[in-house]
Amino acid sequence: MKNMKAMYSLVPILVFLLIWEIVARLKFIPGHFFFPPFTVVIQEFYNLTVSGILIDNFLCSLRRVLIGLFAGSTAGILVGILMGYEERIHKIAHPIFSLFYPIPALGWLPILMLWFGIGEMLPIMIIFICSFFPVFYNTVTGIKNVNKDFIKAAQTLGASEAKILRTVVIPLALPNIFTGLRLEAGMAWRVIIAAEMVAIPTGIGALLMRAESLLRIDIVIVCLIVLAVMCFTFERFFICLEHKMTRKWR
Amino acid sequence: MPNIKLKNINNFICRDINLEIAEGEFLVLWGSTGVGKTTLLNIIAGLVEYEGSVLFDGVSVDELPVSQRRLGYLFQHLVLFPHLDVMANVAYGLNIQKKPKTGMEIKVEYLLELIGIKHLAHRYPKDLSGGEKQRVALARAIISSPKIMLLDEPLNSLDFDTARRLRGEIQRFHKKSGITTVYVTHCFEEALALADRVAIFEKGRIVRIDCLENQGVHSERARRRTDPVRAD
């Protein structure tokens, strides 16, 4: 039954690809040179993969996303737990975080370029900033939203503050924490591509920019497909993880 | 089991509370909603700020954190941990005390069987009925052998039959354990069935406290408490 549902969800995608192929082959669109058929894109995908260009650039982007996302999310969760649970720290630090939160991750690019130069640290820092804030805010919300009665109940059962945090508060805040992680998993890929397009010579974003300058629309589309698949995969990963960790009790 | 003494207790709701609860006594706090009964329980538990002094066996516990007061507290809304199954909810207090795992499991299973919920051991709170949740909350409150039991309208949200059955279980548990118990209710029938003494609450004050015998309901109470059908 589950497989059947998955099959059904594939049908619209297959129809879309078919229409794309037909429209491109029949040259319905003015300027069709810039609109290659799906099969040509797939052929180019294969060529880029076999030559190693796509894999090298993909691995560059993947490494940056994984390191930045892991570091940013971990920091976001830890600081979020601290600020969500300790009202005094929240009162002191919240205005500072509120000041930085509205700045888009790419807005930091010029200053980070000057601080770190054009190297591996630059995209990792961008992803770190982009991952930190949403995970942090969702964690704070999750921790603060835990019903105080659960904390009181744990206290009457003899639990210390640290135990309550570990065994009651954090588990009950997990759904909110996962919302932040899920949002950021996709966003990290969107941001890394943008950063690589603007400032970094390697990675999927850089490949995309080089292809654009050579008018290789087929390669541009290959890069966009990779981006779409990775956003989807990362988001699904966190959805599955959340489901696995909270399904039984939610 | 300790006796409890409240001396000159005042806070944002309770006013001038002076109360002594004898060792092993079953005291019912009776009054309408919002008069401060739950607040007084929270004061005994140390969950809210107050002025005055709370003494267990003559020793002040004002500076003692909630976690060290050795209480069993059955909250009005039960507050079972939704992310833990029945077994883990009941074992929570023992886990905190770092009891050996095997002995702990045996104790939990024994208690679940005693209360008639062993078959629910691996269910989560969301899958339990009101009466089942109530039993789990009761088991969780008593498993760590508390010195004092605080029960806040535990039968409030239950249907008549389930409430009557659970009332009997609470009564039996108290008789068997002899734990000093403070029970909050706005239902006078519950007070009649359970109490050694009733404290009548109005606007944050205890306006009358007495044995039921002295409140003119002795015969009714005695009949209820000795009649197993009515008591259950």
Short mmCIF file of C-alpha atoms in Angstrom, two decimals:
data_model
loop_
_atom_site.label_atom_id
_atom_site.label_comp_id
_atom_site.label_asym_id
_atom_site.label_seq_id
_atom_site.Cartn_x
_atom_site.Cartn_y
_atom_site.Cartn_z
CA MET A 1 0.00 0.00 0.00
CA LYS A 2 2.82 2.37 0.95
CA ASN A 3 4.69 1.47 -2.26
CA MET A 4 1.56 2.12 -4.27
CA LYS A 5 1.25 5.60 -2.74
CA ALA A 6 4.90 6.32 -3.58
CA MET A 7 4.25 5.16 -7.14
CA TYR A 8 1.26 7.45 -7.45
CA SER A 9 3.30 10.43 -6.28
CA LEU A 10 5.80 9.70 -9.06
CA VAL A 11 3.16 9.94 -11.77
CA PRO A 12 2.93 13.78 -11.86
CA ILE A 13 6.74 13.99 -12.03
CA LEU A 14 6.85 11.56 -14.96
CA VAL A 15 4.09 13.51 -16.74
CA PHE A 16 6.03 16.75 -16.18
CA LEU A 17 9.22 15.24 -17.60
CA LEU A 18 7.32 13.91 -20.61
CA ILE A 19 5.80 17.33 -21.34
CA TRP A 20 9.25 18.91 -20.94
CA GLU A 21 10.76 16.45 -23.42
CA ILE A 22 7.98 16.97 -25.99
CA VAL A 23 7.98 20.78 -25.71
CA ALA A 24 11.77 20.93 -26.06
CA ARG A 25 11.95 18.43 -28.94
CA LEU A 26 9.18 20.15 -30.90
CA LYS A 27 10.82 23.52 -30.27
CA PHE A 28 7.57 25.13 -29.15
CA ILE A 29 9.37 27.77 -27.13
CA PRO A 30 11.06 30.77 -28.79
CA GLY A 31 14.75 30.68 -27.96
CA HIS A 32 14.62 26.88 -27.70
CA PHE A 33 18.39 26.74 -27.79
CA PHE A 34 18.25 27.61 -24.13
CA PHE A 35 15.71 24.91 -23.38
CA PRO A 36 17.30 21.48 -23.84
CA PRO A 37 15.16 18.30 -23.67
CA PHE A 38 15.22 16.24 -20.49
CA THR A 39 17.09 13.39 -22.20
CA VAL A 40 19.89 15.79 -23.21
CA VAL A 41 20.14 16.95 -19.60
CA ILE A 42 20.35 13.33 -18.43
CA GLN A 43 23.04 12.64 -21.06
CA GLU A 44 25.04 15.61 -19.74
CA PHE A 45 24.47 14.42 -16.18
CA TYR A 46 26.00 11.09 -17.17
CA ASN A 47 28.96 12.77 -18.95
CA LEU A 48 29.68 15.04 -15.97
CA THR A 49 29.45 12.11 -13.58
CA VAL A 50 31.75 9.87 -15.64
CA SER A 51 34.30 12.67 -16.06
CA GLY A 52 34.27 13.25 -12.30
CA ILE A 53 33.50 16.98 -12.59
CA LEU A 54 30.05 16.69 -11.07
CA ILE A 55 31.15 14.35 -8.28
CA ASP A 56 34.12 16.53 -7.29
CA ASN A 57 32.04 19.68 -7.14
CA PHE A 58 29.19 17.87 -5.42
CA LEU A 59 31.52 16.48 -2.75
CA CYS A 60 32.91 19.98 -2.14
CA SER A 61 29.41 21.36 -1.58
CA LEU A 62 28.33 18.33 0.47
CA ARG A 63 31.32 18.58 2.78
CA ARG A 64 30.67 22.29 3.39
CA VAL A 65 26.98 21.71 4.03
CA LEU A 66 27.58 18.80 6.41
CA ILE A 67 30.22 20.59 8.47
CA GLY A 68 28.36 23.92 8.54
CA LEU A 69 24.99 22.34 9.23
CA PHE A 70 26.33 20.07 11.97
CA ALA A 71 28.24 22.88 13.70
CA GLY A 72 25.45 25.46 13.30
CA SER A 73 22.70 23.09 14.43
CA THR A 74 24.69 21.81 17.39
CA ALA A 75 25.46 25.35 18.52
CA GLY A 76 21.82 26.37 17.89
CA ILE A 77 20.50 23.48 19.97
CA LEU A 78 22.94 24.01 22.85
CA VAL A 79 22.47 27.78 23.07
CA GLY A 80 18.73 27.34 22.53
CA ILE A 81 18.46 24.88 25.42
CA LEU A 82 20.44 27.19 27.68
CA MET A 83 18.38 30.25 26.80
CA GLY A 84 15.07 28.39 26.78
CA TYR A 85 15.62 26.89 30.22
CA GLU A 86 17.42 29.75 31.98
CA GLU A 87 15.20 32.81 31.97
CA ARG A 88 17.98 35.08 33.23
CA ILE A 89 20.28 34.17 30.33
CA HIS A 90 17.37 34.59 27.94
CA LYS A 91 16.69 38.09 29.21
CA ILE A 92 20.32 39.12 28.81
CA ALA A 93 21.12 37.47 25.48
CA HIS A 94 17.81 37.64 23.62
CA PRO A 95 18.16 41.31 22.51
CA ILE A 96 21.56 40.54 20.99
CA PHE A 97 20.30 37.51 19.06
CA SER A 98 17.22 39.46 17.95
CA LEU A 99 19.54 42.05 16.45
CA PHE A 100 21.51 39.52 14.36
CA TYR A 101 18.64 37.19 13.41
CA PRO A 102 17.10 39.34 10.64
CA ILE A 103 20.41 39.58 8.72
CA PRO A 104 20.27 37.08 5.84
CA ALA A 105 23.12 34.56 5.83
CA LEU A 106 24.43 35.86 2.50
CA GLY A 107 24.52 39.36 3.96
CA TRP A 108 27.50 38.21 6.01
CA LEU A 109 29.41 37.25 2.87
CA PRO A 110 31.40 40.50 2.35
CA ILE A 111 32.52 40.71 5.95
CA LEU A 112 33.34 36.97 6.14
CA MET A 113 35.36 37.24 2.93
CA LEU A 114 37.50 39.88 4.60
CA TRP A 115 37.79 37.94 7.84
CA PHE A 116 38.41 34.43 6.48
CA GLY A 117 39.47 35.04 2.87
CA ILE A 118 38.26 32.90 -0.02
CA GLY A 119 38.75 29.39 1.31
CA GLU A 120 36.88 26.51 2.87
CA MET A 121 36.07 28.44 6.05
CA LEU A 122 34.00 30.99 4.16
CA PRO A 123 31.15 28.71 2.93
CA ILE A 124 31.24 26.72 6.17
CA MET A 125 30.76 29.92 8.20
CA ILE A 126 27.90 30.99 5.91
CA ILE A 127 26.16 27.65 6.46
CA PHE A 128 26.90 27.85 10.18
CA ILE A 129 25.16 31.23 10.44
CA CYS A 130 22.31 30.12 8.21
CA SER A 131 21.77 26.95 10.31
CA PHE A 132 22.26 28.45 13.74
CA PHE A 133 19.42 30.95 14.01
CA PRO A 134 16.39 28.89 12.93
CA VAL A 135 17.51 25.88 14.99
CA PHE A 136 18.25 28.16 17.93
CA TYR A 137 14.86 29.92 17.82
CA ASN A 138 12.94 26.68 17.37
CA THR A 139 14.83 25.12 20.28
CA VAL A 140 14.12 28.11 22.54
CA THR A 141 10.42 27.93 21.60
CA GLY A 142 10.33 24.17 22.17
CA ILE A 143 11.97 24.39 25.59
CA LYS A 144 9.80 27.32 26.70
CA ASN A 145 6.62 25.61 25.52
CA VAL A 146 7.13 22.54 27.69
CA ASN A 147 4.22 22.50 30.14
CA LYS A 148 5.54 23.58 33.54
CA ASP A 149 3.40 20.91 35.20
CA PHE A 150 5.69 18.23 33.73
CA ILE A 151 8.63 19.92 35.41
CA LYS A 152 6.75 20.12 38.71
CA ALA A 153 5.79 16.45 38.43
CA ALA A 154 9.43 15.47 37.84
CA GLN A 155 10.50 17.59 40.82
CA THR A 156 8.04 15.85 43.13
CA LEU A 157 9.42 12.52 41.90
CA GLY A 158 12.86 13.57 43.11
CA ALA A 159 14.50 14.70 39.86
CA SER A 160 17.26 17.31 39.92
CA GLU A 161 17.31 20.25 37.47
CA ALA A 162 19.83 18.51 35.21
CA LYS A 163 17.79 15.29 35.20
CA ILE A 164 14.59 17.19 34.43
CA LEU A 165 16.28 18.92 31.53
CA ARG A 166 17.67 15.67 30.15
CA THR A 167 14.72 13.34 30.76
CA VAL A 168 11.70 15.63 30.40
CA VAL A 169 12.33 19.04 28.87
CA ILE A 170 14.62 18.16 25.94
CA PRO A 171 12.60 15.10 24.82
CA LEU A 172 9.39 17.14 24.89
CA ALA A 173 11.05 19.95 22.91
CA LEU A 174 12.21 17.54 20.18
CA PRO A 175 9.33 18.24 17.76
CA ASN A 176 10.23 21.95 17.71
CA ILE A 177 13.95 21.22 17.44
CA PHE A 178 13.28 18.99 14.45
CA THR A 179 11.19 21.69 12.79
CA GLY A 180 14.27 23.94 12.89
CA LEU A 181 16.56 21.19 11.62
CA ARG A 182 14.21 20.28 8.80
CA LEU A 183 13.87 23.87 7.62
CA GLU A 184 17.61 24.41 7.78
CA ALA A 185 18.57 21.19 6.04
CA GLY A 186 17.02 22.47 2.80
CA MET A 187 18.03 26.07 3.39
CA ALA A 188 21.69 25.11 3.84
CA TRP A 189 21.80 23.78 0.27
CA ARG A 190 20.10 26.84 -1.15
CA VAL A 191 22.57 29.11 0.65
CA ILE A 192 25.70 27.12 -0.24
CA ILE A 193 24.79 27.21 -3.92
CA ALA A 194 24.26 30.98 -3.72
CA ALA A 195 27.55 31.47 -1.84
CA GLU A 196 29.49 29.32 -4.31
CA MET A 197 27.95 31.20 -7.22
CA VAL A 198 29.08 34.52 -5.81
CA ALA A 199 32.36 33.95 -4.07
CA ILE A 200 33.81 30.44 -4.15
CA PRO A 201 35.48 28.78 -7.14
CA THR A 202 34.48 25.18 -6.34
CA GLY A 203 31.24 23.36 -5.66
CA ILE A 204 27.92 22.92 -7.43
CA GLY A 205 27.19 26.66 -7.34
CA ALA A 206 30.53 27.48 -8.97
CA LEU A 207 29.96 24.80 -11.63
CA LEU A 208 26.55 26.33 -12.28
CA MET A 209 28.06 29.81 -12.77
CA ARG A 210 30.75 28.50 -15.13
CA ALA A 211 28.12 26.67 -17.17
CA GLU A 212 26.02 29.84 -17.37
CA SER A 213 28.97 31.84 -18.68
CA LEU A 214 29.48 29.17 -21.38
CA LEU A 215 25.76 29.15 -22.21
CA ARG A 216 25.60 25.46 -21.22
CA ILE A 217 21.99 25.42 -20.05
CA ASP A 218 22.02 21.63 -19.87
CA ILE A 219 24.73 21.76 -17.19
CA VAL A 220 22.90 24.54 -15.37
CA ILE A 221 19.82 22.32 -15.24
CA VAL A 222 21.93 19.37 -14.04
CA CYS A 223 23.18 21.54 -11.16
CA LEU A 224 19.65 22.65 -10.31
CA ILE A 225 18.46 19.04 -10.31
CA VAL A 226 21.28 18.11 -7.93
CA LEU A 227 20.28 21.02 -5.68
CA ALA A 228 16.61 20.00 -5.71
CA VAL A 229 17.41 16.37 -4.95
CA MET A 230 19.75 17.29 -2.09
CA CYS A 231 17.26 19.73 -0.52
CA PHE A 232 14.59 17.07 -0.72
CA THR A 233 16.87 14.31 0.62
CA PHE A 234 18.09 16.34 3.59
CA GLU A 235 14.58 17.45 4.53
CA ARG A 236 13.29 13.89 4.24
CA PHE A 237 16.16 12.64 6.40
CA PHE A 238 15.13 14.90 9.27
CA ILE A 239 11.44 14.14 8.78
CA CYS A 240 12.22 10.41 9.04
CA LEU A 241 14.46 10.95 12.06
CA GLU A 242 11.77 13.00 13.81
CA HIS A 243 9.17 10.38 12.97
CA LYS A 244 11.38 7.64 14.37
CA MET A 245 12.10 9.52 17.60
CA THR A 246 8.64 10.91 18.38
CA ARG A 247 6.13 8.75 16.48
CA LYS A 248 5.29 6.50 19.41
CA TRP A 249 4.13 9.23 21.74
CA ARG A 250 2.80 12.00 19.48
CA MET B 1 5.35 8.70 58.36
CA PRO B 2 5.77 12.34 59.34
CA ASN B 3 3.22 14.72 60.71
CA ILE B 4 2.88 18.02 58.90
CA LYS B 5 2.66 21.42 60.51
CA LEU B 6 1.91 24.65 58.68
CA LYS B 7 2.68 27.81 60.65
CA ASN B 8 1.38 31.25 59.62
CA ILE B 9 1.37 30.42 55.92
CA ASN B 10 0.67 33.33 53.60
CA ASN B 11 1.12 33.80 49.88
CA PHE B 12 -0.72 35.34 46.93
CA ILE B 13 -3.81 33.17 47.61
CA CYS B 14 -3.52 31.53 51.02
CA ARG B 15 -4.03 33.64 54.13
CA ASP B 16 -3.03 32.89 57.71
CA ILE B 17 -3.00 29.13 57.41
CA ASN B 18 -2.18 27.28 60.62
CA LEU B 19 -2.68 23.57 60.35
CA GLU B 20 -1.43 20.36 61.91
CA ILE B 21 -1.85 17.06 60.15
CA ALA B 22 -1.19 14.02 62.31
CA GLU B 23 1.05 11.14 61.33
CA GLY B 24 -0.89 8.77 59.06
CA GLU B 25 -3.92 11.04 58.93
CA PHE B 26 -6.14 11.40 55.85
CA LEU B 27 -7.00 15.10 55.67
CA VAL B 28 -9.38 16.38 53.04
CA LEU B 29 -9.24 20.03 51.92
CA TRP B 30 -12.73 20.82 50.78
CA GLY B 31 -14.00 23.97 49.08
CA SER B 32 -15.24 25.36 45.82
CA THR B 33 -12.98 25.96 42.80
CA GLY B 34 -10.34 28.70 43.02
CA VAL B 35 -10.28 29.15 46.80
CA GLY B 36 -6.66 28.06 47.25
CA LYS B 37 -6.80 24.31 47.96
CA THR B 38 -4.30 23.39 45.24
CA THR B 39 -2.07 26.29 46.26
CA LEU B 40 -1.90 24.89 49.78
CA LEU B 41 -0.86 21.49 48.38
CA ASN B 42 1.80 23.26 46.31
CA ILE B 43 3.01 25.04 49.45
CA ILE B 44 3.40 21.70 51.24
CA ALA B 45 5.23 20.36 48.18
CA GLY B 46 7.41 23.48 47.93
CA LEU B 47 6.27 24.25 44.40
CA VAL B 48 5.20 27.85 45.09
CA GLU B 49 6.61 30.74 47.10
CA TYR B 50 5.17 31.36 50.55
CA GLU B 51 5.76 33.09 53.85
CA GLY B 52 5.60 31.14 57.08
CA SER B 53 6.89 27.72 57.82
CA VAL B 54 6.21 24.13 56.78
CA LEU B 55 7.46 21.44 59.14
CA PHE B 56 7.64 17.70 58.62
CA ASP B 57 8.01 15.92 61.98
CA GLY B 58 8.83 19.25 63.58
CA VAL B 59 11.69 19.98 61.17
CA SER B 60 11.38 22.95 58.84
CA VAL B 61 11.47 22.01 55.15
CA ASP B 62 11.24 25.58 53.87
CA GLU B 63 14.75 25.44 52.44
CA LEU B 64 14.43 21.88 51.22
CA PRO B 65 14.02 21.58 47.42
CA VAL B 66 10.88 19.83 46.13
CA SER B 67 12.94 16.93 44.90
CA GLN B 68 14.12 16.13 48.44
CA ARG B 69 10.79 16.37 50.26
CA ARG B 70 9.90 12.73 49.49
CA LEU B 71 6.38 13.41 48.33
CA GLY B 72 3.92 11.53 46.21
CA TYR B 73 1.91 14.13 44.31
CA LEU B 74 -1.06 13.17 42.18
CA PHE B 75 -1.77 16.26 40.07
CA GLN B 76 -5.27 17.25 39.01
CA HIS B 77 -4.33 16.94 35.34
CA LEU B 78 -2.18 13.87 36.07
CA VAL B 79 0.72 15.16 33.92
CA LEU B 80 1.93 11.76 32.79
CA PHE B 81 5.05 12.22 30.70
CA PRO B 82 3.77 11.81 27.14
CA HIS B 83 7.12 10.61 25.76
CA LEU B 84 7.39 7.70 28.21
CA ASP B 85 5.32 4.54 28.20
CA VAL B 86 3.41 3.41 31.29
CA MET B 87 6.32 1.34 32.58
CA ALA B 88 8.79 4.22 32.23
CA ASN B 89 6.34 6.73 33.71
CA VAL B 90 5.83 4.60 36.80
CA ALA B 91 9.55 3.79 37.09
CA TYR B 92 10.59 7.46 36.70
CA GLY B 93 10.99 8.11 40.42
CA LEU B 94 12.97 4.90 40.94
CA ASN B 95 15.21 5.70 37.97
CA ILE B 96 15.99 9.04 39.58
CA GLN B 97 16.98 7.23 42.79
CA LYS B 98 19.27 5.00 40.68
CA LYS B 99 17.79 1.78 42.04
CA PRO B 100 19.19 -1.48 40.60
CA LYS B 101 17.42 -2.16 37.32
CA THR B 102 16.26 -5.71 37.97
CA GLY B 103 14.77 -4.98 41.37
CA MET B 104 13.17 -1.88 39.93
CA GLU B 105 11.48 -3.77 37.10
CA ILE B 106 10.12 -6.35 39.51
CA LYS B 107 8.74 -3.60 41.77
CA VAL B 108 7.13 -1.74 38.87
CA GLU B 109 5.57 -4.89 37.45
CA TYR B 110 4.26 -5.88 40.88
CA LEU B 111 2.68 -2.48 41.39
CA LEU B 112 1.18 -2.40 37.90
CA GLU B 113 -0.34 -5.81 38.56
CA LEU B 114 -1.65 -4.70 41.93
CA ILE B 115 -3.39 -1.70 40.39
CA GLY B 116 -4.62 -3.79 37.46
CA ILE B 117 -2.73 -2.07 34.64
CA LYS B 118 0.06 -4.54 33.92
CA HIS B 119 -1.35 -5.13 30.45
CA LEU B 120 -0.83 -1.41 29.70
CA ALA B 121 2.88 -1.43 30.58
CA HIS B 122 4.11 -0.58 27.08
CA ARG B 123 1.37 1.81 26.06
CA TYR B 124 1.86 5.56 25.87
CA PRO B 125 -0.38 8.03 27.76
CA LYS B 126 -2.10 9.15 24.55
CA ASP B 127 -3.47 5.62 24.17
CA LEU B 128 -4.96 5.39 27.68
CA SER B 129 -8.46 6.15 28.95
CA GLY B 130 -9.06 8.63 31.78
CA GLY B 131 -9.33 5.90 34.41
CA GLU B 132 -6.20 4.15 33.15
CA LYS B 133 -4.24 7.39 33.23
CA GLN B 134 -5.42 7.97 36.77
CA ARG B 135 -4.14 4.56 37.85
CA VAL B 136 -0.79 5.13 36.17
CA ALA B 137 -0.45 8.51 37.87
CA LEU B 138 -1.31 6.93 41.22
CA ALA B 139 1.24 4.15 40.67
CA ARG B 140 3.88 6.71 39.71
CA ALA B 141 3.18 8.76 42.82
CA ILE B 142 3.38 5.85 45.28
CA ILE B 143 6.15 3.68 43.85
CA SER B 144 9.00 5.59 45.47
CA SER B 145 7.49 5.00 48.94
CA PRO B 146 6.77 8.66 49.66
CA LYS B 147 6.38 9.87 53.22
CA ILE B 148 3.51 12.19 52.34
CA MET B 149 0.82 11.84 49.68
CA LEU B 150 -0.76 14.92 48.09
CA LEU B 151 -3.77 14.25 45.89
CA ASP B 152 -5.32 17.08 43.92
CA GLU B 153 -8.87 16.26 42.85
CA PRO B 154 -7.73 12.93 41.46
CA LEU B 155 -11.24 11.74 40.60
CA ASN B 156 -12.42 14.97 39.05
CA SER B 157 -12.50 14.07 35.38
CA LEU B 158 -13.70 10.49 35.73
CA ASP B 159 -17.10 8.96 35.18
CA PHE B 160 -19.06 7.96 38.27
CA ASP B 161 -18.24 4.24 38.29
CA THR B 162 -14.53 4.68 37.61
CA ALA B 163 -14.31 7.42 40.23
CA ARG B 164 -16.00 5.20 42.80
CA ARG B 165 -13.67 2.29 42.04
CA LEU B 166 -10.56 4.45 42.26
CA ARG B 167 -11.78 6.05 45.46
CA GLY B 168 -11.88 2.57 46.95
CA GLU B 169 -8.35 1.91 45.74
CA ILE B 170 -7.07 5.14 47.29
CA GLN B 171 -8.83 4.24 50.54
CA ARG B 172 -7.32 0.75 50.59
CA PHE B 173 -3.86 2.09 49.75
CA HIS B 174 -4.05 4.58 52.62
CA LYS B 175 -5.23 1.99 55.09
CA LYS B 176 -2.44 -0.36 54.07
CA SER B 177 0.41 2.16 53.89
CA GLY B 178 -0.63 4.60 56.61
CA ILE B 179 0.93 7.45 54.64
CA THR B 180 0.02 10.93 55.83
CA THR B 181 -2.31 12.12 53.09
CA VAL B 182 -3.73 15.47 52.04
CA TYR B 183 -6.56 15.20 49.55
CA VAL B 184 -8.15 18.10 47.72
CA THR B 185 -11.70 17.93 46.46
CA HIS B 186 -14.75 20.06 45.87
CA CYS B 187 -17.01 17.00 46.14
CA PHE B 188 -18.37 16.56 49.63
CA GLU B 189 -19.26 12.93 48.98
CA GLU B 190 -15.58 12.17 48.44
CA ALA B 191 -14.71 14.01 51.63
CA LEU B 192 -17.27 11.97 53.53
CA ALA B 193 -16.00 8.70 52.15
CA LEU B 194 -12.30 9.30 52.69
CA ALA B 195 -11.50 11.83 55.38
CA ASP B 196 -10.32 11.47 58.95
CA ARG B 197 -10.75 15.25 59.13
CA VAL B 198 -12.07 17.83 56.72
CA ALA B 199 -10.67 21.35 56.38
CA ILE B 200 -13.19 23.69 54.78
CA PHE B 201 -11.58 26.31 52.56
CA GLU B 202 -13.00 29.71 51.65
CA LYS B 203 -11.16 32.58 49.93
CA GLY B 204 -7.69 31.29 50.79
CA ARG B 205 -8.49 30.60 54.46
CA ILE B 206 -9.41 27.51 56.40
CA VAL B 207 -12.71 28.51 57.96
CA ARG B 208 -13.36 25.25 59.76
CA ILE B 209 -11.44 22.09 60.43
CA ASP B 210 -12.78 19.16 62.33
CA CYS B 211 -13.39 15.46 62.46
CA LEU B 212 -16.46 14.52 60.51
CA GLU B 213 -17.88 13.17 63.73
CA ASN B 214 -17.82 16.68 65.14
CA GLN B 215 -19.27 18.13 61.96
CA GLY B 216 -22.43 16.10 62.44
CA VAL B 217 -21.86 13.60 59.70
CA HIS B 218 -20.42 10.79 61.75
CA SER B 219 -23.09 8.23 61.13
CA GLU B 220 -23.13 8.84 57.38
CA ARG B 221 -19.32 8.69 57.12
CA ALA B 222 -19.05 5.64 59.30
CA ARG B 223 -21.68 3.88 57.26
CA ARG B 224 -19.93 4.76 54.00
CA ARG B 225 -16.49 3.77 55.21
CA THR B 226 -17.61 0.43 56.56
CA ASP B 227 -19.96 -0.40 53.70
CA PRO B 228 -17.71 -2.09 51.11
CA VAL B 229 -20.20 -1.60 48.30
CA ARG B 230 -20.53 2.14 48.88
CA ALA B 231 -16.87 2.57 49.64
CA ASP B 232 -15.84 0.93 46.40
#
